PDB file of C-alpha atoms in Angstrom:
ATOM      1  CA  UNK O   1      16.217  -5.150  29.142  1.00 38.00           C
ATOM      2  CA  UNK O   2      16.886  -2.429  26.405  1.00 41.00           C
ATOM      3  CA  UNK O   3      14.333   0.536  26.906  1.00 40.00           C
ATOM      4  CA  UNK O   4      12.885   1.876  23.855  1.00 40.00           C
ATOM      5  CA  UNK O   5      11.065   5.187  23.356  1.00 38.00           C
ATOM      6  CA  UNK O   6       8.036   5.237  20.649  1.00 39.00           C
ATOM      7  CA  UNK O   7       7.287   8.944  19.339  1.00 35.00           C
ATOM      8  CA  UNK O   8       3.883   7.990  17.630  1.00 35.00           C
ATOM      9  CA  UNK O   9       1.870   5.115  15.927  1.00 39.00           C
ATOM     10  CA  UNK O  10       3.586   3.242  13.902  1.00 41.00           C
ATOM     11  CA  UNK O  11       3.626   0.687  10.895  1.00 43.00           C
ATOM     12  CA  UNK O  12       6.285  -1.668   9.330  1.00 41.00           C
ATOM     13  CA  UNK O  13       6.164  -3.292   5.934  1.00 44.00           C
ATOM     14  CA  UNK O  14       8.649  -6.060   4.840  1.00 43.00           C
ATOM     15  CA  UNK O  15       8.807  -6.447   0.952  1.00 43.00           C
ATOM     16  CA  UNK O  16      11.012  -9.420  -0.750  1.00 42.00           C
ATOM     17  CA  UNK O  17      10.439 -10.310  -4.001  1.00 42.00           C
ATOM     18  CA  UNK O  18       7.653  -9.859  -6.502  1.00 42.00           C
ATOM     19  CA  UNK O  19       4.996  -9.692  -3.046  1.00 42.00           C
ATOM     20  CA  UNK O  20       4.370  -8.476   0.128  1.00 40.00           C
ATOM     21  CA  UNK O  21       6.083 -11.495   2.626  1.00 39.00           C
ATOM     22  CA  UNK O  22       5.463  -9.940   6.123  1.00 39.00           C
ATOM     23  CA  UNK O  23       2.918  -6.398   6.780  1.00 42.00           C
ATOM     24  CA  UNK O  24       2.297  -5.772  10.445  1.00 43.00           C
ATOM     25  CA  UNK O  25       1.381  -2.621  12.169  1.00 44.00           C
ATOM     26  CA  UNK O  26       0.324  -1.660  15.234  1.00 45.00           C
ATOM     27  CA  UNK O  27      -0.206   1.579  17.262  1.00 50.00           C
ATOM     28  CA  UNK O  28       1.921   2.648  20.220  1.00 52.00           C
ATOM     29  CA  UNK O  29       1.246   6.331  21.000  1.00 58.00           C
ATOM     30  CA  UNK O  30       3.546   8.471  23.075  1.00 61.00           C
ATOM     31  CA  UNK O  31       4.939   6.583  25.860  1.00 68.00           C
ATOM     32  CA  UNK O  32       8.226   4.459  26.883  1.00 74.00           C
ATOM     33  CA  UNK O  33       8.272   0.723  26.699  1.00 77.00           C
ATOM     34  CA  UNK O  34      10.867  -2.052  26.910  1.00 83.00           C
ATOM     35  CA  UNK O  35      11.520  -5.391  25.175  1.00 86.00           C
ATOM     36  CA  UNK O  36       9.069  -6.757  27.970  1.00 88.00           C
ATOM     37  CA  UNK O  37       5.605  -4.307  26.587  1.00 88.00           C
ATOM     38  CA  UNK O  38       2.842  -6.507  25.522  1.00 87.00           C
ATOM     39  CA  UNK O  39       2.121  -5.548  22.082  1.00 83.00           C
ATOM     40  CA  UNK O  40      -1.054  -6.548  19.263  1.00 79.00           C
ATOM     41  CA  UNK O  41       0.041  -7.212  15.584  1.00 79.00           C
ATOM     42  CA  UNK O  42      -2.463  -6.826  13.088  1.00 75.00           C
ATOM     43  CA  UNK O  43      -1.542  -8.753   9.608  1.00 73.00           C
ATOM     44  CA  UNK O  44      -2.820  -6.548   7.035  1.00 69.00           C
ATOM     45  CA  UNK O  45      -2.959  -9.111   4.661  1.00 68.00           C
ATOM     46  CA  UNK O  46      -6.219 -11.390   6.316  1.00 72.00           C
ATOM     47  CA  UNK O  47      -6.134  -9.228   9.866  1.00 72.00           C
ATOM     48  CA  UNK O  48      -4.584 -12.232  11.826  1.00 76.00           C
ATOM     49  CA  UNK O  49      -3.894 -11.263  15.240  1.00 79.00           C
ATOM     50  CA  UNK O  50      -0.633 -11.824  17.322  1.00 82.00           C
ATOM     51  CA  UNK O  51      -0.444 -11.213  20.617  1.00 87.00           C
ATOM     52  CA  UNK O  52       3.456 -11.022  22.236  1.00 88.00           C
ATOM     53  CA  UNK O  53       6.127  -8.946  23.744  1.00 90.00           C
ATOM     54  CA  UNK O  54       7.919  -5.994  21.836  1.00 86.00           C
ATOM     55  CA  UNK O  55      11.125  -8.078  22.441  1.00 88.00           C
ATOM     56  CA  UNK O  56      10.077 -11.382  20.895  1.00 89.00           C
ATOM     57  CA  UNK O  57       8.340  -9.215  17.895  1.00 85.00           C
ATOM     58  CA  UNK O  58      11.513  -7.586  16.922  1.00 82.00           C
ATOM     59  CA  UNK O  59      14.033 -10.584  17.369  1.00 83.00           C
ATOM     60  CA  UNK O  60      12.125 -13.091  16.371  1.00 79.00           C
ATOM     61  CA  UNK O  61       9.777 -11.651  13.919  1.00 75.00           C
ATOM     62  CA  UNK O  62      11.720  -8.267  12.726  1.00 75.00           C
ATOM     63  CA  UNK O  63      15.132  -9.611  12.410  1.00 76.00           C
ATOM     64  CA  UNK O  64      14.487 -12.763  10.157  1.00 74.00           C
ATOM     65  CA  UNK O  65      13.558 -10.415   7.188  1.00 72.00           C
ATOM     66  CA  UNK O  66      16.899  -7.944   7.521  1.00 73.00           C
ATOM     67  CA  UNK O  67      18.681 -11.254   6.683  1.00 75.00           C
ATOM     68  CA  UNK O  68      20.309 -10.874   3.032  1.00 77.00           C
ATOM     69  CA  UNK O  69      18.687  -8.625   0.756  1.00 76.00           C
ATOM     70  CA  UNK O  70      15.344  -7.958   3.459  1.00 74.00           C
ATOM     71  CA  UNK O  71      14.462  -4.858   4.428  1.00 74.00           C
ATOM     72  CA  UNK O  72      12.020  -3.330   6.786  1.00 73.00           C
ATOM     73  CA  UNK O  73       9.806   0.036   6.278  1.00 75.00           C
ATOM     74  CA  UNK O  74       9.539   2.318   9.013  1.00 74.00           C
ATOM     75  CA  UNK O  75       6.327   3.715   8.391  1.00 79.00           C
ATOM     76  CA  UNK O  76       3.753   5.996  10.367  1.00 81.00           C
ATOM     77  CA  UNK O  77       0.370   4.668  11.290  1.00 79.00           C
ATOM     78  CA  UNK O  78      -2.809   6.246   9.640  1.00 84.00           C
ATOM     79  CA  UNK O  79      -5.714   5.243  11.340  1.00 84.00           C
ATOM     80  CA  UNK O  80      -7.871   5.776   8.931  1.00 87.00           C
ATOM     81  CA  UNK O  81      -6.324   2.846   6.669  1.00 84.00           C
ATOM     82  CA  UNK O  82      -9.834   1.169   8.300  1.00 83.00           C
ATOM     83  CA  UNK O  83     -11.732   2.796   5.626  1.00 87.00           C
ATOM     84  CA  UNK O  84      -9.814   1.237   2.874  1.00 87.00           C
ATOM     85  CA  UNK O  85      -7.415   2.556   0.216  1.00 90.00           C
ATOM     86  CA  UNK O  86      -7.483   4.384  -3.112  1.00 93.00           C
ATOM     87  CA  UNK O  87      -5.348   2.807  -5.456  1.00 92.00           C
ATOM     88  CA  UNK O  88      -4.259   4.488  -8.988  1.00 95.00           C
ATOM     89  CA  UNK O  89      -3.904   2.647 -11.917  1.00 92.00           C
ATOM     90  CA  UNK O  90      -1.048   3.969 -14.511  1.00 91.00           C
ATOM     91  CA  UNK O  91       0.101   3.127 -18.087  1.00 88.00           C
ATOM     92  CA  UNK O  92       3.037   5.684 -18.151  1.00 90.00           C
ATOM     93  CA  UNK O  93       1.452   8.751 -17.048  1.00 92.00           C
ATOM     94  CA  UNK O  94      -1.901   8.279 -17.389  1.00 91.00           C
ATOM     95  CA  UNK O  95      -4.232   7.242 -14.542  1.00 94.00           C
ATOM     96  CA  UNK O  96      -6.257   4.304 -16.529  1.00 91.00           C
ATOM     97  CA  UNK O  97      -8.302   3.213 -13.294  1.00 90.00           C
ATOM     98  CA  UNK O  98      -9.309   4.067  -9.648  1.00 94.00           C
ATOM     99  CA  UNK O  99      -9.675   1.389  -7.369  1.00 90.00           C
ATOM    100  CA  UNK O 100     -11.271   2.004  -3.779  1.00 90.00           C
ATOM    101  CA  UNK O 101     -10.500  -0.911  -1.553  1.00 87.00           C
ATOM    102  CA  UNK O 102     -12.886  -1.424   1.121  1.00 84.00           C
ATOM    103  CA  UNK O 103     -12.142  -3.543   3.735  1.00 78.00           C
ATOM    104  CA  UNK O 104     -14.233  -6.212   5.925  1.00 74.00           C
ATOM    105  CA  UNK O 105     -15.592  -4.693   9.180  1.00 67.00           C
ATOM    106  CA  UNK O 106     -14.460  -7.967  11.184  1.00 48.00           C
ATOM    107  CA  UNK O 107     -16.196  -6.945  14.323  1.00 47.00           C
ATOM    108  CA  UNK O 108     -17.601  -3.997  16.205  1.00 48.00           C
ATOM    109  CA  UNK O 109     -14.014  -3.207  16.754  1.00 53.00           C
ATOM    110  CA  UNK O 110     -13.367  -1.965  13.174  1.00 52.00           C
ATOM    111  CA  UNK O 111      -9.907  -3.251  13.709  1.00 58.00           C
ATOM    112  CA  UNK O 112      -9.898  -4.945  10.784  1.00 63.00           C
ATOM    113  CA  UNK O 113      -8.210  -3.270   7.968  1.00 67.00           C
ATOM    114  CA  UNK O 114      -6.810  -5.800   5.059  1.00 64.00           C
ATOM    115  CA  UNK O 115      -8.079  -4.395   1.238  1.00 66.00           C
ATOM    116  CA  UNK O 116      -6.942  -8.043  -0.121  1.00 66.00           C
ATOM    117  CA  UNK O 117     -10.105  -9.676  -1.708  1.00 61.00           C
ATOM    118  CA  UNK O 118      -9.232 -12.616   0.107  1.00 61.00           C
ATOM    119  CA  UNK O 119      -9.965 -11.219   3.190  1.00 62.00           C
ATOM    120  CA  UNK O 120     -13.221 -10.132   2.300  1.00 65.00           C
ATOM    121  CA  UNK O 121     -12.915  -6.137   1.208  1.00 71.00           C
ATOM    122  CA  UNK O 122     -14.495  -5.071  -1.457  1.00 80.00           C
ATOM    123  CA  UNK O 123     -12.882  -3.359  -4.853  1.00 82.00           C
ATOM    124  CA  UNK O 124     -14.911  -0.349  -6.443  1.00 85.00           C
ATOM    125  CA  UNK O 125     -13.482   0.215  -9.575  1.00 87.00           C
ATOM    126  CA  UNK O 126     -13.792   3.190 -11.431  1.00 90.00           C
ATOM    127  CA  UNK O 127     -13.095   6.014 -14.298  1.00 92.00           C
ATOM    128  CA  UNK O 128      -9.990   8.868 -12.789  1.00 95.00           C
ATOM    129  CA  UNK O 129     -13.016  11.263 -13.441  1.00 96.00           C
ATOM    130  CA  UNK O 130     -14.721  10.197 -10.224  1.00 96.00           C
ATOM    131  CA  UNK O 131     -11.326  10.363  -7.937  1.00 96.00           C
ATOM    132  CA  UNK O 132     -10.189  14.308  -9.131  1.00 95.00           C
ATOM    133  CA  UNK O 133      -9.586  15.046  -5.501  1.00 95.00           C
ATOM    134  CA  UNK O 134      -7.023  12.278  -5.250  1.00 96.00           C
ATOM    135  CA  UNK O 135      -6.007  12.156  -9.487  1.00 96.00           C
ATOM    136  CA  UNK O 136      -5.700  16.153  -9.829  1.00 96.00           C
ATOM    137  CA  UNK O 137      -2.813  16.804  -7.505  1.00 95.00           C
ATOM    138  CA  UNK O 138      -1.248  13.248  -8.327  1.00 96.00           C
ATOM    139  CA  UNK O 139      -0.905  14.604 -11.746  1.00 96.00           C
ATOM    140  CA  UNK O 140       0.371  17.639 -10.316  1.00 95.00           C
ATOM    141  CA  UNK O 141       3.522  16.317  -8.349  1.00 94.00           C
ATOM    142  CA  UNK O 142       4.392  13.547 -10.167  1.00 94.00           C
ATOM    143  CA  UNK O 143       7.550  15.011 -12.141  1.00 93.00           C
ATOM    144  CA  UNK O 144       8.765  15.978  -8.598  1.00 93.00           C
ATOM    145  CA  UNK O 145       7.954  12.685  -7.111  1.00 91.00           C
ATOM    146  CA  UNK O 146       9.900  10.754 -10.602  1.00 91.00           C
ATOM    147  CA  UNK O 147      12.802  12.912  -9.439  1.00 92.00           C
ATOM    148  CA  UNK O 148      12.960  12.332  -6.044  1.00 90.00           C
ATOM    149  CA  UNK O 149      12.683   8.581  -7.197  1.00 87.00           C
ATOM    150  CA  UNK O 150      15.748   8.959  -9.471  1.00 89.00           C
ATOM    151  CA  UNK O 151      13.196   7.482 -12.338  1.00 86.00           C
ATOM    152  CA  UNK O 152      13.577  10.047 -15.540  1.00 84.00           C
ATOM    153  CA  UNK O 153      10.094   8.168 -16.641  1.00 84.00           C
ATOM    154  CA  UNK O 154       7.493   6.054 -15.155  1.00 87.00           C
ATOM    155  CA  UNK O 155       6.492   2.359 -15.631  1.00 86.00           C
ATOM    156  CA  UNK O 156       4.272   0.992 -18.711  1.00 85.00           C
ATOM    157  CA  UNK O 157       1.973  -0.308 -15.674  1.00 88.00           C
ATOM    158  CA  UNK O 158       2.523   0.683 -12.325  1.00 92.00           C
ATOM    159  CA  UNK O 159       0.384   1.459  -8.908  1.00 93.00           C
ATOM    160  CA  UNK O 160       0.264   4.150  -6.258  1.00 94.00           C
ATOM    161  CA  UNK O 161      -1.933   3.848  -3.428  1.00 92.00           C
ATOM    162  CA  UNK O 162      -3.461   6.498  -0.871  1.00 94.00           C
ATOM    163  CA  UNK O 163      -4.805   6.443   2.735  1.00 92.00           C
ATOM    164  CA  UNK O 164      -6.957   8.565   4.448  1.00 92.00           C
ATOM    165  CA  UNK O 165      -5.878  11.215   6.867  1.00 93.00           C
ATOM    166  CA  UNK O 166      -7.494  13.707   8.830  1.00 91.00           C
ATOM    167  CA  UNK O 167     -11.226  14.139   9.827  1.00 91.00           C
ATOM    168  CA  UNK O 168     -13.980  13.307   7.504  1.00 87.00           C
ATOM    169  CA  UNK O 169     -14.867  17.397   7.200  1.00 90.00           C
ATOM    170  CA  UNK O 170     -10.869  17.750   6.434  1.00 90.00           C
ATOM    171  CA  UNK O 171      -9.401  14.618   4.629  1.00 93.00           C
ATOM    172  CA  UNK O 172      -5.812  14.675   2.240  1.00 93.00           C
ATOM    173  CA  UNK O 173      -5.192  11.328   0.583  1.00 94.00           C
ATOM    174  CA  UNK O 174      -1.239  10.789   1.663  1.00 93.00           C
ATOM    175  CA  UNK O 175       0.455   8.735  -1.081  1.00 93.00           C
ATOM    176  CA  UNK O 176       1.426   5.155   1.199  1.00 89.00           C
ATOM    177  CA  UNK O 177       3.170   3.023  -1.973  1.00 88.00           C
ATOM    178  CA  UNK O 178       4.339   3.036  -5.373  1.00 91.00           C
ATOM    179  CA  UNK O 179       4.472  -0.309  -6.892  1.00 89.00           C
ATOM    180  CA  UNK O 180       5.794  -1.488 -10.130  1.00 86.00           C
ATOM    181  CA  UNK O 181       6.422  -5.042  -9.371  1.00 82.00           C
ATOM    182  CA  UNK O 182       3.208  -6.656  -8.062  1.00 76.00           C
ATOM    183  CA  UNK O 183       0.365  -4.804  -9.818  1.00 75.00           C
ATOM    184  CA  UNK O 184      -1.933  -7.978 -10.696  1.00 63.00           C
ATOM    185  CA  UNK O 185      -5.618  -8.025 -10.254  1.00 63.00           C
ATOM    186  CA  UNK O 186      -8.561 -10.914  -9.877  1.00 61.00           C
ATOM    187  CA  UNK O 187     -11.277  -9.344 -11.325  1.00 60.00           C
ATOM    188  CA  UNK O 188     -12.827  -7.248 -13.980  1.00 61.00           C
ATOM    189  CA  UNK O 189     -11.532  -9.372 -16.916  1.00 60.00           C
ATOM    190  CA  UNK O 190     -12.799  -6.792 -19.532  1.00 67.00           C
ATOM    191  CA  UNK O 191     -10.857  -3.942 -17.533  1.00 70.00           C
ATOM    192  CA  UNK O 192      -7.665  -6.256 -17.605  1.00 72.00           C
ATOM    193  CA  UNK O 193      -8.043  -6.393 -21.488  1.00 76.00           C
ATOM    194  CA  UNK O 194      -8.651  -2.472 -21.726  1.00 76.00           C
ATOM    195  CA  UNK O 195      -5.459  -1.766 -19.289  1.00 75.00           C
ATOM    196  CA  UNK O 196      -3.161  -4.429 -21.654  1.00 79.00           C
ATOM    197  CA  UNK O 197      -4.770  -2.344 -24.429  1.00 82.00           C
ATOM    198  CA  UNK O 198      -3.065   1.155 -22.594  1.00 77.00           C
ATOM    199  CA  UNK O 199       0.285  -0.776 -21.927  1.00 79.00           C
ATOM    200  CA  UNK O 200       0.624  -1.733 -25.172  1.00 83.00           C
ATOM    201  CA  UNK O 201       0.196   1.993 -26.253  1.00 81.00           C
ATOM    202  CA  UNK O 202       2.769   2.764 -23.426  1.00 79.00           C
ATOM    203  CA  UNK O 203       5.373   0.637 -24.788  1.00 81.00           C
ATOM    204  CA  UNK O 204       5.178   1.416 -28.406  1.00 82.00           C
ATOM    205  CA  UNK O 205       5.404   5.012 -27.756  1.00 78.00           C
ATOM    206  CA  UNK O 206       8.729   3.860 -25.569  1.00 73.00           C
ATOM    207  CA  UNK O 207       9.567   2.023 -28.998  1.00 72.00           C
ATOM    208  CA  UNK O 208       9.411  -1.056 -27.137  1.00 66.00           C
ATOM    209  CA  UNK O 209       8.243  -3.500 -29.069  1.00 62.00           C
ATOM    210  CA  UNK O 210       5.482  -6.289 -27.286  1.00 56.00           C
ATOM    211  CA  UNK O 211       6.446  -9.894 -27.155  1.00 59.00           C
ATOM    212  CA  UNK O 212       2.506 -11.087 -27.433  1.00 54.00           C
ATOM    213  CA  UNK O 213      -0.342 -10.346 -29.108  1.00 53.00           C
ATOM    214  CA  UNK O 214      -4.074  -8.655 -27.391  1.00 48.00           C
TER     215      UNK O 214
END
C-alpha cells in the first residue's frame, strides 16, 4: 500500500455551493502511516463520528468531492477550535457584530467541537467594542488581506471567522474563513433588521441601488 508521511495535525474542508457539503478533521501528529492507519473523523457540523482506514477515507470519502468543480482545503488543525469560534460580522468595512460560537461539551472528552446551533453550541452575540483584541488588528490588515484576495473592495455583507491558538496566558485569534456566500443566521431577528439596515447603507454608498424595501 502507498505510505504516506503526516507533518502535523491536520483539517480538510470541502465547500460546493452556497454551504458547507463535507467538514472533517482529525489529528495525526508526527508519524508515518499507510492507506491501512485506523483513523477518527470528527464532522464538524453535528460531531458525528467515523471510524475507518486512511485509505477508504481518502478514496472513498476525499475523492468524490474533487469530482467537477469540488475542491478540498488542506488546512492545519487548531486544537483549540473546542472552545468555539469568533465570527465577525461586516457591511463593507465595518465590523457590525461579534459572534462567539460556543460549542456543546458532548462528553468528558471535549471532543466535540461543531459551533452550528443545531448541534447544540451556543451564539453570544455582541457590539465590535467587546472583541478589540480580535476587531483592532482585523481592521489593521484588512487592505493587505483584500489584496492578497485580488478583491479591490469588500462585500456589502460578508463573514470572517477566528480560532483560538496558543495557551490561555498567550492566545492570537488566527483568521480560519472568509465567507461571502453563506452568511445567514437563525436568531436575533431585531439584529437581522439592524444588519439589513448597514447593507443597505453599504450598497447605496456602492451606488447600488436595493431591489426591496426594510
Amino acid at each position: 500500500s502507498n505510505t504516506t508521511v503526516v507533518d502535523t495535525t491536520a483539517a480538510i474542508q470541502e465547500k460546493e455551493g452556497p454551504k458547507t457539503t463535507f467538514d472533517f478533521s482529525w489529528p495525526f501528529g508526527n508519524r508515518r502511516v499507510t492507506d491501512k492507519t485506523i483513523i477518527r473523523a470528527v464532522e464538524a457540523s453535528d460531531n458525528r463520528e467515523v471510524v475507518t482506514t486512511l485509505g477508504n477515507f481518502t478514496q472513498e470519502t476525499c475523492s468524490q468531492y474533487l469530482r467537477d468543480d469540488g475542491e478540498i482545503i488542506d488546512m492545519e488543525y487548531l486544537p483549540r477550535i473546542r472552545e468555539g469560534e469568533i465570527r465577525l460580522i461586516l457591511a463593507g468595512r465595518r465590523v457590525v457584530y461579534v459572534v462567539e460560537k460556543r460549542p456543546a461539551q458532548i462528553d468528558q472528552t471535549g471532543e466535540g467541537f461543531s459551533a452550528n446551533l443545531d448541534a447544540g453550541a451556543k451564539h453570544i452575540w455582541s457590539g465590535p467594542e467587546k472583541w478589540p483584541q480580535v476587531v483592532l488588528p482585523f481592521y489593521e490588515h484588512l487592505d493587505e488581506m483584500m489584496q492578497r484576495m485580488g478583491a479591490k473592495n469588500p462585500p456589502a455583507l460578508w463573514t470572517a471567522d477566528f480560532i483560538r491558538r496558543g495557551t490561555s496566558d498567550d492566545t492570537t485569534f488566527v483568521l480560519s474563513e472568509v465567507n461571502a456566500n453563506c452568511v445567514g443566521f437563525k436568531a436575533h431577528p431585531k439584529m437581522g433588521r439592524d444588519l439589513a439596515a448597514w447593507v443597505r447603507h453599504e450598497l447605496e454608498r456602492k451606488n447600488v441601488k436595493p431591489r426591496t424595501q426594510l
